[in-house]
């Protein structure tokens, strides 16, 4: 039974051959850790894909990548999200919507454009590639 069928069966309330496995520590290509046959990664049923960052974030990413390698700043995907939504945990005012009290306050917030076609480029192809290999995708 391949991983995609295993996950679908479990989600449908049926009994697959075993419990599906997903590793979601942080974004990393599992095959880059070690050859799958050596560490049992072939038993991981779910592969992860993510949206592309907003094109407006290229300067931010360049800055983060320019930091010395031993500078601990966190995962790039999490930093991108923080930056895009205006969340800066190092500042006193952590939550950019902390002062919002009315719908008008929410309307005034500069929401990220989640519908930008650039965010979705290649996403369908990545999902189709994993599906063709028999994996479920999150």
PDB file of C-alpha atoms in Angstrom:
ATOM      1  CA  UNK A   1       0.000   0.000   0.000  1.00  0.00           C
ATOM      2  CA  UNK A   2       1.495   3.353  -0.937  1.00  0.00           C
ATOM      3  CA  UNK A   3       1.539   6.372   1.380  1.00  0.00           C
ATOM      4  CA  UNK A   4      -1.152   8.320  -0.447  1.00  0.00           C
ATOM      5  CA  UNK A   5      -3.655   5.459  -0.151  1.00  0.00           C
ATOM      6  CA  UNK A   6      -2.635   4.867   3.485  1.00  0.00           C
ATOM      7  CA  UNK A   7      -3.311   8.492   4.450  1.00  0.00           C
ATOM      8  CA  UNK A   8      -6.582   8.644   2.493  1.00  0.00           C
ATOM      9  CA  UNK A   9      -7.813   5.459   4.169  1.00  0.00           C
ATOM     10  CA  UNK A  10      -6.985   6.821   7.624  1.00  0.00           C
ATOM     11  CA  UNK A  11      -8.736  10.131   6.866  1.00  0.00           C
ATOM     12  CA  UNK A  12     -11.786   8.223   5.633  1.00  0.00           C
ATOM     13  CA  UNK A  13     -11.958   6.278   8.904  1.00  0.00           C
ATOM     14  CA  UNK A  14     -10.815   3.020   7.325  1.00  0.00           C
ATOM     15  CA  UNK A  15      -7.978   0.781   8.553  1.00  0.00           C
ATOM     16  CA  UNK A  16      -4.763   1.146   6.563  1.00  0.00           C
ATOM     17  CA  UNK A  17      -1.955  -1.399   6.844  1.00  0.00           C
ATOM     18  CA  UNK A  18      -0.280   0.826   9.463  1.00  0.00           C
ATOM     19  CA  UNK A  19      -0.640   4.257  11.035  1.00  0.00           C
ATOM     20  CA  UNK A  20       0.504   6.957   8.574  1.00  0.00           C
ATOM     21  CA  UNK A  21       3.677   8.812   9.563  1.00  0.00           C
ATOM     22  CA  UNK A  22       4.513  12.489   9.034  1.00  0.00           C
ATOM     23  CA  UNK A  23       7.563  14.411  10.214  1.00  0.00           C
ATOM     24  CA  UNK A  24       6.908  18.104  10.612  1.00  0.00           C
ATOM     25  CA  UNK A  25       9.847  19.496  12.541  1.00  0.00           C
ATOM     26  CA  UNK A  26      10.853  22.128   9.991  1.00  0.00           C
ATOM     27  CA  UNK A  27      11.064  22.423   6.236  1.00  0.00           C
ATOM     28  CA  UNK A  28      13.786  20.142   4.945  1.00  0.00           C
ATOM     29  CA  UNK A  29      14.013  17.755   2.066  1.00  0.00           C
ATOM     30  CA  UNK A  30      13.919  14.381   3.773  1.00  0.00           C
ATOM     31  CA  UNK A  31      16.167  12.723   1.218  1.00  0.00           C
ATOM     32  CA  UNK A  32      18.858  15.311   2.045  1.00  0.00           C
ATOM     33  CA  UNK A  33      19.150  13.949   5.591  1.00  0.00           C
ATOM     34  CA  UNK A  34      20.459  10.573   4.470  1.00  0.00           C
ATOM     35  CA  UNK A  35      19.585   7.938   1.895  1.00  0.00           C
ATOM     36  CA  UNK A  36      15.981   6.927   2.701  1.00  0.00           C
ATOM     37  CA  UNK A  37      16.792   3.210   2.896  1.00  0.00           C
ATOM     38  CA  UNK A  38      19.388   3.867   5.623  1.00  0.00           C
ATOM     39  CA  UNK A  39      17.187   5.782   8.053  1.00  0.00           C
ATOM     40  CA  UNK A  40      13.724   4.486   7.258  1.00  0.00           C
ATOM     41  CA  UNK A  41      12.493   7.699   5.626  1.00  0.00           C
ATOM     42  CA  UNK A  42      10.685   5.559   3.088  1.00  0.00           C
ATOM     43  CA  UNK A  43       8.228   4.938   5.935  1.00  0.00           C
ATOM     44  CA  UNK A  44       7.335   8.637   6.157  1.00  0.00           C
ATOM     45  CA  UNK A  45       4.031   8.976   4.340  1.00  0.00           C
ATOM     46  CA  UNK A  46       3.565  12.739   4.102  1.00  0.00           C
ATOM     47  CA  UNK A  47       5.720  15.216   2.215  1.00  0.00           C
ATOM     48  CA  UNK A  48       5.354  18.961   2.783  1.00  0.00           C
ATOM     49  CA  UNK A  49       5.190  21.778   0.256  1.00  0.00           C
ATOM     50  CA  UNK A  50       4.896  25.466   1.005  1.00  0.00           C
ATOM     51  CA  UNK A  51       3.785  28.648  -0.679  1.00  0.00           C
ATOM     52  CA  UNK A  52       6.412  30.933  -2.117  1.00  0.00           C
ATOM     53  CA  UNK A  53       7.161  34.071  -0.141  1.00  0.00           C
ATOM     54  CA  UNK A  54       5.800  37.390  -1.272  1.00  0.00           C
ATOM     55  CA  UNK A  55       8.030  39.024  -3.913  1.00  0.00           C
ATOM     56  CA  UNK A  56       8.320  42.011  -1.559  1.00  0.00           C
ATOM     57  CA  UNK A  57      10.354  39.873   0.838  1.00  0.00           C
ATOM     58  CA  UNK A  58      13.419  39.374  -1.330  1.00  0.00           C
ATOM     59  CA  UNK A  59      15.349  42.124   0.507  1.00  0.00           C
ATOM     60  CA  UNK A  60      14.485  40.614   3.880  1.00  0.00           C
ATOM     61  CA  UNK A  61      15.641  37.162   2.804  1.00  0.00           C
ATOM     62  CA  UNK A  62      18.884  38.575   1.428  1.00  0.00           C
ATOM     63  CA  UNK A  63      19.512  40.264   4.774  1.00  0.00           C
ATOM     64  CA  UNK A  64      18.892  37.047   6.733  1.00  0.00           C
ATOM     65  CA  UNK A  65      21.136  35.051   4.395  1.00  0.00           C
ATOM     66  CA  UNK A  66      23.913  37.661   4.797  1.00  0.00           C
ATOM     67  CA  UNK A  67      24.139  37.037   8.544  1.00  0.00           C
ATOM     68  CA  UNK A  68      27.069  34.923   9.776  1.00  0.00           C
ATOM     69  CA  UNK A  69      26.286  31.196   9.574  1.00  0.00           C
ATOM     70  CA  UNK A  70      26.443  30.816  13.363  1.00  0.00           C
ATOM     71  CA  UNK A  71      23.767  33.495  13.922  1.00  0.00           C
ATOM     72  CA  UNK A  72      20.683  31.745  15.211  1.00  0.00           C
ATOM     73  CA  UNK A  73      17.587  33.431  13.790  1.00  0.00           C
ATOM     74  CA  UNK A  74      15.154  30.557  13.291  1.00  0.00           C
ATOM     75  CA  UNK A  75      13.656  28.892  10.255  1.00  0.00           C
ATOM     76  CA  UNK A  76      13.445  31.033   7.126  1.00  0.00           C
ATOM     77  CA  UNK A  77       9.812  30.046   6.546  1.00  0.00           C
ATOM     78  CA  UNK A  78       8.835  31.236  10.021  1.00  0.00           C
ATOM     79  CA  UNK A  79      10.845  34.450   9.688  1.00  0.00           C
ATOM     80  CA  UNK A  80       9.173  35.143   6.340  1.00  0.00           C
ATOM     81  CA  UNK A  81       5.754  34.756   7.927  1.00  0.00           C
ATOM     82  CA  UNK A  82       6.636  37.019  10.847  1.00  0.00           C
ATOM     83  CA  UNK A  83       8.009  39.670   8.494  1.00  0.00           C
ATOM     84  CA  UNK A  84       5.095  39.529   6.085  1.00  0.00           C
ATOM     85  CA  UNK A  85       2.478  39.853   8.832  1.00  0.00           C
ATOM     86  CA  UNK A  86       4.381  42.591  10.677  1.00  0.00           C
ATOM     87  CA  UNK A  87       5.077  40.458  13.747  1.00  0.00           C
ATOM     88  CA  UNK A  88       8.370  41.393  15.398  1.00  0.00           C
ATOM     89  CA  UNK A  89       8.891  39.488  18.670  1.00  0.00           C
ATOM     90  CA  UNK A  90      11.990  41.551  19.484  1.00  0.00           C
ATOM     91  CA  UNK A  91       9.944  44.756  19.773  1.00  0.00           C
ATOM     92  CA  UNK A  92       7.850  45.863  22.723  1.00  0.00           C
ATOM     93  CA  UNK A  93       4.617  45.866  20.679  1.00  0.00           C
ATOM     94  CA  UNK A  94       4.732  42.211  19.602  1.00  0.00           C
ATOM     95  CA  UNK A  95       1.305  41.713  18.053  1.00  0.00           C
ATOM     96  CA  UNK A  96       0.586  44.116  15.187  1.00  0.00           C
ATOM     97  CA  UNK A  97      -3.146  43.750  15.821  1.00  0.00           C
ATOM     98  CA  UNK A  98      -2.973  44.105  19.613  1.00  0.00           C
ATOM     99  CA  UNK A  99      -4.572  47.563  19.513  1.00  0.00           C
ATOM    100  CA  UNK A 100      -7.332  46.581  17.067  1.00  0.00           C
ATOM    101  CA  UNK A 101     -10.725  47.067  18.686  1.00  0.00           C
ATOM    102  CA  UNK A 102     -13.144  47.564  15.800  1.00  0.00           C
ATOM    103  CA  UNK A 103     -13.736  46.181  12.309  1.00  0.00           C
ATOM    104  CA  UNK A 104     -12.411  49.522  11.007  1.00  0.00           C
ATOM    105  CA  UNK A 105      -9.089  48.807  12.784  1.00  0.00           C
ATOM    106  CA  UNK A 106      -8.924  45.481  10.988  1.00  0.00           C
ATOM    107  CA  UNK A 107      -9.745  47.113   7.654  1.00  0.00           C
ATOM    108  CA  UNK A 108      -6.845  49.525   8.166  1.00  0.00           C
ATOM    109  CA  UNK A 109      -4.330  46.708   8.711  1.00  0.00           C
ATOM    110  CA  UNK A 110      -2.061  46.120   5.668  1.00  0.00           C
ATOM    111  CA  UNK A 111      -2.939  42.441   5.127  1.00  0.00           C
ATOM    112  CA  UNK A 112      -0.505  40.398   2.990  1.00  0.00           C
ATOM    113  CA  UNK A 113      -1.751  39.500  -0.502  1.00  0.00           C
ATOM    114  CA  UNK A 114      -2.380  35.774  -0.123  1.00  0.00           C
ATOM    115  CA  UNK A 115      -3.895  35.546  -3.613  1.00  0.00           C
ATOM    116  CA  UNK A 116      -0.803  36.686  -5.502  1.00  0.00           C
ATOM    117  CA  UNK A 117      -0.096  34.246  -8.357  1.00  0.00           C
ATOM    118  CA  UNK A 118       3.617  34.369  -7.430  1.00  0.00           C
ATOM    119  CA  UNK A 119       2.823  32.619  -4.126  1.00  0.00           C
ATOM    120  CA  UNK A 120       1.398  29.608  -5.944  1.00  0.00           C
ATOM    121  CA  UNK A 121       3.956  29.162  -8.741  1.00  0.00           C
ATOM    122  CA  UNK A 122       5.075  25.563  -8.966  1.00  0.00           C
ATOM    123  CA  UNK A 123       2.894  24.441  -6.067  1.00  0.00           C
ATOM    124  CA  UNK A 124       0.586  22.237  -8.161  1.00  0.00           C
ATOM    125  CA  UNK A 125       3.586  20.679  -9.889  1.00  0.00           C
ATOM    126  CA  UNK A 126       5.258  19.886  -6.550  1.00  0.00           C
ATOM    127  CA  UNK A 127       2.093  18.257  -5.247  1.00  0.00           C
ATOM    128  CA  UNK A 128       1.605  16.267  -8.476  1.00  0.00           C
ATOM    129  CA  UNK A 129       5.223  15.091  -8.346  1.00  0.00           C
ATOM    130  CA  UNK A 130       4.826  13.749  -4.804  1.00  0.00           C
ATOM    131  CA  UNK A 131       1.465  12.168  -5.665  1.00  0.00           C
ATOM    132  CA  UNK A 132       3.044  10.408  -8.664  1.00  0.00           C
ATOM    133  CA  UNK A 133       5.573   8.909  -6.229  1.00  0.00           C
ATOM    134  CA  UNK A 134       2.731   7.667  -4.016  1.00  0.00           C
ATOM    135  CA  UNK A 135       3.043  10.216  -1.192  1.00  0.00           C
ATOM    136  CA  UNK A 136       0.388  12.254   0.566  1.00  0.00           C
ATOM    137  CA  UNK A 137       1.100  15.990   0.639  1.00  0.00           C
ATOM    138  CA  UNK A 138       0.500  18.659   3.257  1.00  0.00           C
TER     139      UNK A 138
END
